[in-house]
Coordinates of C-alpha atoms in Angstrom, one line a residue:
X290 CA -185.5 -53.2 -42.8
X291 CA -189.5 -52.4 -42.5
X292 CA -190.3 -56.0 -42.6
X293 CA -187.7 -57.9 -40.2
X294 CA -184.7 -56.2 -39.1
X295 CA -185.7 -52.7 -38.1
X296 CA -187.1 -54.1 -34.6
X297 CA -184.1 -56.3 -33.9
X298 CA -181.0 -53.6 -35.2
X299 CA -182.5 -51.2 -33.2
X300 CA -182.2 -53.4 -29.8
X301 CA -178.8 -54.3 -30.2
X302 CA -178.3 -50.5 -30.4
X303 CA -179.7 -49.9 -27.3
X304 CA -177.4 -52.6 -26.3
X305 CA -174.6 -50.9 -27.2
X306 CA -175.9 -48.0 -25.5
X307 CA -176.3 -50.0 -22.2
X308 CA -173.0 -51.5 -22.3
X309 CA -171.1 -48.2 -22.7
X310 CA -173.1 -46.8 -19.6
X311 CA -172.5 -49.7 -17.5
X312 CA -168.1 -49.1 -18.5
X313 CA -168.7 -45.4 -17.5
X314 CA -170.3 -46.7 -14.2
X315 CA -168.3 -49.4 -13.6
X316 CA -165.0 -46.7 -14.9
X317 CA -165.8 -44.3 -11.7
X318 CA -165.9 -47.2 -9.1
X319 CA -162.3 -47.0 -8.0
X320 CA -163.5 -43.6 -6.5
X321 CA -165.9 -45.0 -4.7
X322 CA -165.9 -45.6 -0.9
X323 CA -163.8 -48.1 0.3
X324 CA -166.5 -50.3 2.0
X325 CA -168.7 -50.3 -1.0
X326 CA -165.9 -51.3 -3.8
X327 CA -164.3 -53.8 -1.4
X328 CA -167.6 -55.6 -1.2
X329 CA -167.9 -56.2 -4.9
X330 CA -164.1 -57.3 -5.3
X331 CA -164.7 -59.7 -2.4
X332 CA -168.3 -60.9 -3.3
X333 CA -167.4 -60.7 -7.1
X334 CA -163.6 -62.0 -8.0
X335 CA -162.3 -60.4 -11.1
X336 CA -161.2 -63.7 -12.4
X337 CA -163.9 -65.3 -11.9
X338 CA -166.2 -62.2 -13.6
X339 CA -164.0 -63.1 -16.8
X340 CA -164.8 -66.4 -16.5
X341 CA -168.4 -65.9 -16.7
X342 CA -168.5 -63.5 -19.5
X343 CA -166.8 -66.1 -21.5
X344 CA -169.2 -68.9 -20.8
X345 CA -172.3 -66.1 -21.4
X346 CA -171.4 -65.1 -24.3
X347 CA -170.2 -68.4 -25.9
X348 CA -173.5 -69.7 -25.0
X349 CA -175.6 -66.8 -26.4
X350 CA -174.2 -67.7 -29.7
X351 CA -174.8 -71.6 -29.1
X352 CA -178.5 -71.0 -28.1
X353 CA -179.1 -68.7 -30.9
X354 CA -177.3 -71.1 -33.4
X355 CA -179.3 -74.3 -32.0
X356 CA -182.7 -72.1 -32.0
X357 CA -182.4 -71.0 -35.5
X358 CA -181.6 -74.6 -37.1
X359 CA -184.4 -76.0 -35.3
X360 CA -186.4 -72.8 -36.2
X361 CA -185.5 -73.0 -39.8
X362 CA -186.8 -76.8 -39.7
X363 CA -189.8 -76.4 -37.8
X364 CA -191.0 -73.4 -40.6
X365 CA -189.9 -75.0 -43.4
X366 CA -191.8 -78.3 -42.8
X367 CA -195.0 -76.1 -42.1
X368 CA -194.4 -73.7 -45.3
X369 CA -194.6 -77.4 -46.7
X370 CA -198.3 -78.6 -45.6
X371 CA -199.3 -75.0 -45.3
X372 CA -198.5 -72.5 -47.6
X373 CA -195.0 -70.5 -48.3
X374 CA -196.7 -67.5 -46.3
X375 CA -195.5 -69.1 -42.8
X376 CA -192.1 -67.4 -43.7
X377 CA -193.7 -63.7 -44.5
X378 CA -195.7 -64.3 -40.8
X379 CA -193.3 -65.3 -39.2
X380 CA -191.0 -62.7 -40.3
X381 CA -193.7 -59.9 -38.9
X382 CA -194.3 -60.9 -36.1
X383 CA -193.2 -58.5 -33.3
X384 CA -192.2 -61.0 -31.0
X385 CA -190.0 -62.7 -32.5
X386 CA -188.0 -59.7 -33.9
X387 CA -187.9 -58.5 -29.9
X388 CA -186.7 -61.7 -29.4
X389 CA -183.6 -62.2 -31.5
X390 CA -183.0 -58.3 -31.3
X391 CA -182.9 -59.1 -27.5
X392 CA -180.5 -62.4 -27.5
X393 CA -178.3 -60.3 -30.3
X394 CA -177.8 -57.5 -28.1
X395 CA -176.8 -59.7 -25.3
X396 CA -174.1 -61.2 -26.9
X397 CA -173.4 -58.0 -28.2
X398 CA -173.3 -56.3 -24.8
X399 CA -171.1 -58.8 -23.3
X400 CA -168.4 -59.1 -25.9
X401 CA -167.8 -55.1 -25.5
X402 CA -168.0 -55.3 -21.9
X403 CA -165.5 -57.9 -22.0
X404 CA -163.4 -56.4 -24.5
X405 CA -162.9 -53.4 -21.5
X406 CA -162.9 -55.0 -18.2
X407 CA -160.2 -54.0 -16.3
X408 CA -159.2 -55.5 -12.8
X409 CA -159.5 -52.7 -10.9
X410 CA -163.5 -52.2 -11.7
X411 CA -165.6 -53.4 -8.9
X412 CA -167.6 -55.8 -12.5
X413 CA -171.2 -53.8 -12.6
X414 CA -171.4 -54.4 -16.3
X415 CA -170.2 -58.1 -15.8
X416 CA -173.5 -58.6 -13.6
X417 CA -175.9 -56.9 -15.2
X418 CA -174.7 -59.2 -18.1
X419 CA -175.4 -62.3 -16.0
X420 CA -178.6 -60.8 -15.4
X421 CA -179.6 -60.5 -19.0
X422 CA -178.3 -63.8 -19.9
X423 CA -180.8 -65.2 -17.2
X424 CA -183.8 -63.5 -18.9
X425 CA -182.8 -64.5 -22.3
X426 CA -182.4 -68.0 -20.5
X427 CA -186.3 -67.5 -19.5
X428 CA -187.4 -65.9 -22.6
X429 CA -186.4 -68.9 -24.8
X430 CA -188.8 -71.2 -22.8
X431 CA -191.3 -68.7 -24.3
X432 CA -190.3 -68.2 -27.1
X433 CA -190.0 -71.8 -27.6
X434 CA -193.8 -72.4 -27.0
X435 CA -194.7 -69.1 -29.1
X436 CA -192.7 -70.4 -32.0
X437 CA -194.1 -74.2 -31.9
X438 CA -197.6 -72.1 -31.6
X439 CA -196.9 -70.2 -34.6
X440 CA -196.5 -73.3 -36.8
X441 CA -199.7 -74.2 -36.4
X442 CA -202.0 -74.0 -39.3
X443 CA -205.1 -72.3 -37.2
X444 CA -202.7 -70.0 -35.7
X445 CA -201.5 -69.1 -39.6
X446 CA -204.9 -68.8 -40.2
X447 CA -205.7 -66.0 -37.4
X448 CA -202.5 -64.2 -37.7
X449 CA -203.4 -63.4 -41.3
X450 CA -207.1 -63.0 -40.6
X451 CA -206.2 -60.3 -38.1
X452 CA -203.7 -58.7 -40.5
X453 CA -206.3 -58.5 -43.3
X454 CA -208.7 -56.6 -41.1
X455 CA -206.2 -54.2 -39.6
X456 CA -205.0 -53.1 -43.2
X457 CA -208.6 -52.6 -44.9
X458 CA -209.3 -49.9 -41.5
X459 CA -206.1 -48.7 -42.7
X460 CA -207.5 -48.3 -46.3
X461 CA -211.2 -46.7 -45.4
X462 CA -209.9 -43.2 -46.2
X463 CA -209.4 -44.0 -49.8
X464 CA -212.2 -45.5 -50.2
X465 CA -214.4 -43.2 -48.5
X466 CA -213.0 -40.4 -50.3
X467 CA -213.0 -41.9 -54.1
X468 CA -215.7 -42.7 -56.3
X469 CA -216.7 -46.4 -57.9
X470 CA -217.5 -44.6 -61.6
X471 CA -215.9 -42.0 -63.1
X472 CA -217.7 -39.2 -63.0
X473 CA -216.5 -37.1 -66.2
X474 CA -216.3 -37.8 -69.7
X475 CA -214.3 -37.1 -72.8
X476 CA -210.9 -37.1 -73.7
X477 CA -208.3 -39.0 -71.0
X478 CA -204.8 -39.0 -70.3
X479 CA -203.2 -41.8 -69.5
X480 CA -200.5 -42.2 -67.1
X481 CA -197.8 -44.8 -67.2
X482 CA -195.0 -46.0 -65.0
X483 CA -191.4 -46.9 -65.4
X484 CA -191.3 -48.7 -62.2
X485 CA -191.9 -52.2 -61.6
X486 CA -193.2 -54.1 -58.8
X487 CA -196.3 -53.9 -56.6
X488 CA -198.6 -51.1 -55.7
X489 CA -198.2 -50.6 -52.1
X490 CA -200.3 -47.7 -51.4
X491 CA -201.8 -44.9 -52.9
X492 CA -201.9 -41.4 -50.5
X493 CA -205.0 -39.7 -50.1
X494 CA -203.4 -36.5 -48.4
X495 CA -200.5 -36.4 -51.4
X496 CA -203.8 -36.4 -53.9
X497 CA -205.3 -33.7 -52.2
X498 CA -202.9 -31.4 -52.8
X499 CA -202.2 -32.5 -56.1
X500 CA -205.8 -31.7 -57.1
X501 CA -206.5 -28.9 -55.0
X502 CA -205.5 -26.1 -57.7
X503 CA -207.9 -27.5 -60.2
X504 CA -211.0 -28.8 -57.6
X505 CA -213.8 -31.2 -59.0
X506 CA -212.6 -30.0 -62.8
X507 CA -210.0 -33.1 -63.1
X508 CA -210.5 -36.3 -62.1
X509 CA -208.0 -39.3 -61.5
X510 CA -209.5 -42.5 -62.3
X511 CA -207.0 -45.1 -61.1
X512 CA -206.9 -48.2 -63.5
X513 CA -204.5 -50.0 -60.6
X514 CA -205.8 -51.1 -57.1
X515 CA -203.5 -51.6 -54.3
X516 CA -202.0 -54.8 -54.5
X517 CA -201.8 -55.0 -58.4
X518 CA -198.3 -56.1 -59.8
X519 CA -197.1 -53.3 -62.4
X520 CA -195.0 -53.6 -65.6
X521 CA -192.6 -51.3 -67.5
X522 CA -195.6 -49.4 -69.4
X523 CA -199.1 -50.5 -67.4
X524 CA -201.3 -47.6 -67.1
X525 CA -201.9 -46.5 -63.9
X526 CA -204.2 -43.7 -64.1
X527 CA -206.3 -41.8 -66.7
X528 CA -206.7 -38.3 -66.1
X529 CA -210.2 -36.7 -67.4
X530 CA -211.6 -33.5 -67.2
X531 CA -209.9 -29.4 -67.4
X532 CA -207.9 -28.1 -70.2
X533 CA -205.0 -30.5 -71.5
X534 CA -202.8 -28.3 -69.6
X535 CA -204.2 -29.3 -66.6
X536 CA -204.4 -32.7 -67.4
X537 CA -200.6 -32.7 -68.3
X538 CA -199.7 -30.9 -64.6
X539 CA -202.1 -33.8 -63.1
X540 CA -200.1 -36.6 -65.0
X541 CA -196.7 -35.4 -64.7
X542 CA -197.4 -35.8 -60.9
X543 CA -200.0 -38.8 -59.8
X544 CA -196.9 -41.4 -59.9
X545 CA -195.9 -38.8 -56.8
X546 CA -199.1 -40.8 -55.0
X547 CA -198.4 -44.3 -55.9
X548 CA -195.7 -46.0 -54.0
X549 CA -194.6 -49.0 -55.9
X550 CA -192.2 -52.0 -54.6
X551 CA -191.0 -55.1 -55.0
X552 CA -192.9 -56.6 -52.2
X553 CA -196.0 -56.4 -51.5
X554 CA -197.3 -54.6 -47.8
X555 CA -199.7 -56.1 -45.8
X556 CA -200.2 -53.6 -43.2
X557 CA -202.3 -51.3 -45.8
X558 CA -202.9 -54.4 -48.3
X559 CA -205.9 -56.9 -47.5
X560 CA -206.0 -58.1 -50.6
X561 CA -202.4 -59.5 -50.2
X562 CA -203.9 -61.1 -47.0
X563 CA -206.7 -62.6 -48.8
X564 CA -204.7 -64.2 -52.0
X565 CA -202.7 -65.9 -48.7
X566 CA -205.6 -67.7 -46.9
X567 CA -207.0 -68.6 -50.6
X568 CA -203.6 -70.2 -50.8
X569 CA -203.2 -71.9 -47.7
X570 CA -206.7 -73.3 -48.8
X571 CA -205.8 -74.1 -51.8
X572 CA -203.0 -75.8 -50.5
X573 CA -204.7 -78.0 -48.1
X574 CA -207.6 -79.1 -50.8
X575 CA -205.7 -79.6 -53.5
X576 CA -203.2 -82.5 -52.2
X577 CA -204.3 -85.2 -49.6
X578 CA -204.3 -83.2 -46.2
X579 CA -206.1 -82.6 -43.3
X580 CA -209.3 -80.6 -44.2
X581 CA -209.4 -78.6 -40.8
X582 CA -206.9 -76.2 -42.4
X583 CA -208.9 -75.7 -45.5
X584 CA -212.0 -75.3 -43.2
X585 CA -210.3 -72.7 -40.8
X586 CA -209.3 -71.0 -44.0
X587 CA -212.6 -70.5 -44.9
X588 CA -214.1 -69.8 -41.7
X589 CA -211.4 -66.4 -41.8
X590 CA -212.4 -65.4 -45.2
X591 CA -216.3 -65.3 -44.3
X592 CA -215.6 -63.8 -41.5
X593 CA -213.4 -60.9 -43.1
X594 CA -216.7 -60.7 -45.6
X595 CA -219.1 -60.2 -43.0
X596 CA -216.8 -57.6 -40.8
X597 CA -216.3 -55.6 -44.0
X598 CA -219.5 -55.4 -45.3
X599 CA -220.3 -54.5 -41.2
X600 CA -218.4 -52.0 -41.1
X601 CA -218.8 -50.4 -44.8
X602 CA -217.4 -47.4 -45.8
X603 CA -217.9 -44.5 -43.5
X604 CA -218.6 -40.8 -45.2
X605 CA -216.0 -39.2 -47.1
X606 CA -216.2 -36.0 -44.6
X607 CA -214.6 -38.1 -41.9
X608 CA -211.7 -37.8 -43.5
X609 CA -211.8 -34.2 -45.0
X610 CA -214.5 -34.5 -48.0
X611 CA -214.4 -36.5 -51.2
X612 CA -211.5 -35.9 -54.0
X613 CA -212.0 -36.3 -57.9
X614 CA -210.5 -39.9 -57.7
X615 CA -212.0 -42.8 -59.0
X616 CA -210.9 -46.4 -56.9
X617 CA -212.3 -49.5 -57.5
X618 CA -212.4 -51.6 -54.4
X619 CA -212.8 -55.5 -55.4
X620 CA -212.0 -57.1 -51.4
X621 CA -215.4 -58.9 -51.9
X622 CA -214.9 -60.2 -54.9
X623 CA -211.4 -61.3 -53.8
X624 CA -213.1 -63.4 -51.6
X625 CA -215.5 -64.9 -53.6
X626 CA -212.8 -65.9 -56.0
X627 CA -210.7 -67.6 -53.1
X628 CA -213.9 -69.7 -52.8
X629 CA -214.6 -70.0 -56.2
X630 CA -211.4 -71.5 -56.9
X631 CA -211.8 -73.8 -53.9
X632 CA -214.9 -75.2 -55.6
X633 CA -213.3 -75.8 -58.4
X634 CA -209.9 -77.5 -56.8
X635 CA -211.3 -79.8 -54.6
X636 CA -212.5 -81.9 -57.4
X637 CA -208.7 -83.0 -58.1
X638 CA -208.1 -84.1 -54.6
X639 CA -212.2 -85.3 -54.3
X640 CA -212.5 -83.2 -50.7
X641 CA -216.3 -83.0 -50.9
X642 CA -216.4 -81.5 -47.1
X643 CA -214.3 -78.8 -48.4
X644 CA -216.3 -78.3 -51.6
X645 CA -219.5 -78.4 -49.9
X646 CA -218.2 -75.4 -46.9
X647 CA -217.2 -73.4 -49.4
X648 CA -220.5 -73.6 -50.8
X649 CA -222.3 -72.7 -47.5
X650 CA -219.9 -69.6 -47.1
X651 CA -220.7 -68.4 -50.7
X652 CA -224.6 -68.8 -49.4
X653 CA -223.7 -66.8 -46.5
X654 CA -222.1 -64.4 -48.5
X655 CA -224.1 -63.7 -51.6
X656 CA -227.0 -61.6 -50.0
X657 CA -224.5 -58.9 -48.3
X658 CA -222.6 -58.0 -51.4
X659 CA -223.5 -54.8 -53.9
X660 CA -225.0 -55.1 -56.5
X661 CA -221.8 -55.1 -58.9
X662 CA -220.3 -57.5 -56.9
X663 CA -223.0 -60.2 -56.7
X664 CA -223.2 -59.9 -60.2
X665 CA -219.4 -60.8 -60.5
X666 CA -220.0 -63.5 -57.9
X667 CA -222.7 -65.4 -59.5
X668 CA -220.9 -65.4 -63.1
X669 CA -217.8 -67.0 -61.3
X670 CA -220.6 -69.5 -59.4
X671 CA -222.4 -69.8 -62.7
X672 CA -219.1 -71.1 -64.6
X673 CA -217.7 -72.9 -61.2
X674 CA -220.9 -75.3 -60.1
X675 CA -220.6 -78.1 -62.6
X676 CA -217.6 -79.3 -61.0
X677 CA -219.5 -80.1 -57.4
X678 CA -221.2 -82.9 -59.8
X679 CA -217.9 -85.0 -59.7
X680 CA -218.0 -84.9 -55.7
X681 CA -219.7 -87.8 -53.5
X682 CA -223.2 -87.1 -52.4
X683 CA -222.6 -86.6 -48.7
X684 CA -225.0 -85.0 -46.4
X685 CA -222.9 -81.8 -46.3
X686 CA -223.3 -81.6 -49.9
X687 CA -226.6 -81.8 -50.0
X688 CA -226.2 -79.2 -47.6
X689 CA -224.0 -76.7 -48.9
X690 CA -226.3 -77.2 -52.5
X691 CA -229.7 -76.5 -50.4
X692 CA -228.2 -73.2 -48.8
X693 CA -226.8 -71.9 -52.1
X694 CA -229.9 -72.4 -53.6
X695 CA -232.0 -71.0 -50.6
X696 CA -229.5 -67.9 -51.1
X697 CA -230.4 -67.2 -54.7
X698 CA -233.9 -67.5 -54.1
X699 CA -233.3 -64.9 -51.4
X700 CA -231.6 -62.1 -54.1
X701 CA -234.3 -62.7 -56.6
X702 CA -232.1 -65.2 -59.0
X703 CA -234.8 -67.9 -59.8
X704 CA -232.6 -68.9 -62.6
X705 CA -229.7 -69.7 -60.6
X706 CA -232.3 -71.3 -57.5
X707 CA -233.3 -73.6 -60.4
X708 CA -229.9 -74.8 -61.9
X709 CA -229.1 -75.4 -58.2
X710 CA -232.0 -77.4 -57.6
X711 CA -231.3 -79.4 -60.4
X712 CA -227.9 -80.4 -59.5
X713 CA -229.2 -82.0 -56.7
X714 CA -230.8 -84.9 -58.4
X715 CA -227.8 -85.4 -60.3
X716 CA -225.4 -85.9 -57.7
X717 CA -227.8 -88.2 -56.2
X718 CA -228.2 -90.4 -59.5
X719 CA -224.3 -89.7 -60.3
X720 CA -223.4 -91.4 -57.0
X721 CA -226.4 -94.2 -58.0
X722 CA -228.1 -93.4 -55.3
X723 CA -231.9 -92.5 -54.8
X724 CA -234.6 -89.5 -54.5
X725 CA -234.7 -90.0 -51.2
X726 CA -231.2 -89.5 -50.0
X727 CA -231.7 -86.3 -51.5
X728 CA -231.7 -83.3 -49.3
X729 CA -233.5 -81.1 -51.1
X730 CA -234.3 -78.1 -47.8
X731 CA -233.1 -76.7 -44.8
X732 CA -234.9 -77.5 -41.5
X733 CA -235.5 -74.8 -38.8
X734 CA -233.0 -76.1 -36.6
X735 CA -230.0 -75.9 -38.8
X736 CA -226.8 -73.8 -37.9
X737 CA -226.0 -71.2 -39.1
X738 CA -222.8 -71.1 -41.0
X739 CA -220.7 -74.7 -42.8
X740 CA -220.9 -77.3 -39.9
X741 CA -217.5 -78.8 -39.4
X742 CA -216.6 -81.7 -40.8
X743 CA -217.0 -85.1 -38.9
X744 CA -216.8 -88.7 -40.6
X745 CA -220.0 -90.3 -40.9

């Protein structure tokens, strides 16, 4: 219902609500003046009104039938190249639930209206029903365009991008309000859950009032982040802090907060969003395809890295002062791992533009993160880099290499400048190629950002 069908049910209801006002309206037109209802019966035959009901609402159901087989094609050929997630985007997308909701309740409206025409009526509901079979008419030429739009991969790409953004400004008031460390010590509670399925959100305002009786004395450390798939028995939290009665009170009721399903929500989930452009990357480097989708791809991820760390986390007192909760937010480190693993997958399909972009966008990256997260990021780099070694030594290599290693220079990691550095050589030698096809620095006039890729 929240994902697909609430949009469309509820315009075939307000269908039905049309068509039983236009019957009431057309019901009272016998009383009308005589002028007035003899123009409509002269203008507007009641045989011929029939007639044109049938024909609308038999083609309705044709156009729909003929749009969703082609539909159904045209998605599942681009879940094919792409990634499975053209089905959950398409599926969200507002327009086309108006749409079908709209063509549904037309047919809808003009089977009842047909059902309870009478020969007498002057045929109001007959015309508006030619009128909305017109627009539906003009709407599919729309719709037809938006839909052939929508299958394409950089259009995928921007859907989700924008989607990701939306739902971390949707998550800013748990993390402004919870802590990265736990700020209490000794003995915990744990709390476990029955439930299985995803974690879909977790409600600041139901945790306020949970933990308003005992204040800053108990604290709820969540061991779960949103997005995290749960298991009969998976702790969730640990409570710490107060009396063990307080603890127990806490614990009986901090599954109350966490709403847990079997699918995952991206409006308050950009995790969820993230995992899906790592996978339509993945997709498109690990089997012989175009590498413009893999590129757009990552284009989106660094620029959901550099809008995040942007717009940070604003004070806790925006949103009614900081609670006793401990949340670990990992969105960075989601994204370095998307590009990790790109690193990593491109050897298999030899896509050294690919590799090498991803490398630039880690560069780009690296010096915004915190602390804990660069940490996390150059262990994944650290284990990661000697697979760039099976890769061509193309100029964007050599470029992607000299930006990563000007980027640990940068954060004070000679020891990771230096591994870099030597890489270089050995993809040159590797390749059996000499010192001086190596690029080995950055002029001034380089771009900022991974150049796209162009055949040399």
């Amino acid at each position: 219902m929240t994902e697909f069908l609430f949009t469309p049910l509820l315009m075939v209801l307000g269908s039905v609500a049309l068509a039983a006002g236009a019957v009431l309206l057309d019901s009272s037109s016998p009383d009308w003046p005589g002028e007035i209802r003899g123009f409509f019966l002269r203008v507007f035959p009641h045989d011929n009104l029939i007639s044109m009901l049938r024909v609308i609402a038999t083609g309705l159901v044709t156009v729909t039938t003929l749009t969703l087989s082609a539909l159904l094609v045209a998605i599942s050929h681009t879940a094919t190249t792409v990634a499975p997630v053209v089905f959950d985007q398409f599926l969200r997308r507002r327009a086309n639930q108006a749409y079908f909701g709209y063509v549904a309740g037309c047919a809808t409206y003009t089977y009842l209206v047909m059902a309870v025409m009478r020969p007498e009526w002057t045929g109001i509901a007959a015309l508006l029903a030619l009128i909305l079979a017109a627009v539906a008419l003009v709407l599919l030429v729309f719709m037809g365009y938006l839909m052939i739009d929508q299958m394409r991969p950089t259009s995928v790409v921007r859907s989700i991008q924008d989607l990701a953004f939306a739902a971390r400004l949707r998550q800013l008031p748990l993390l402004a309000r919870s802590h990265v460390r736990s700020r209490l010590d000794g003995e915990a509670t744990p709390v476990t859950t029955r439930a299985t399925g995803y974690v879909v959100d977790i409600s600041t305002a139901r945790l306020e009032k949970l933990l308003a009786p005992t204040g800053d004395a108990v604290e709820v450390a969540f061991q779960v982040r949103i997005g995290d798939l749960l298991a009969y028995g998976d702790i969730v939290a640990r409570i710490r802090g107060g009396s063990e009665a307080q603890r127990r009170t806490v614990a009986d009721d901090v599954l109350d907060c966490v709403t847990i399903d079997r699918i995952r929500n991206a409006d308050v989930d950009p995790d969820h969003a993230i995992e899906q452009l790592g996978n339509v990357a993945w997709a498109a480097t690990s089997t012989r395809q175009n590498p413009d989708v893999a590129l757009a791809s990552v284009g989106a991820l660094r620029d959901l890295s550099a809008r995040c760390a942007a717009a940070g986390v604003p004070d806790a007192a925006a949103y009614g002062g900081p609670l006793p909760v401990v949340y670990d937010d990992a969105l960075q480190r989601r994204i370095v791992a998307a590009l990790v693993d790109l690193v990593v997958v491109s050897t298999s399909s030899r896509q050294h533009q690919t590799c090498a972009v991803a490398l630039s966008t880690l560069a780009e990256i690296l010096p915004q993160l915190e602390d804990r997260d660069r940490d996390v990021a150059i262990m994944s780099l650290q284990r990661a880099l000697p697979a760039t070694l099976s890769h061509v030594a193309s100029v964007e290599m050599g470029r992607g290499l000299a930006k990563l290693r000007a980027a640990f220079d940068a954060i004070g990691r000679e020891d990771m400048a230096d591994q870099v550095r030597d890489m270089g050589p050995r993809l040159v030698r590797e390749n059996g190629l000499g010192d001086g096809d190596l690029i080995d620095h950055l002029d001034d006039h380089d771009i900022t950002g991974p150049r796209p890729f162009r055949y040399r």
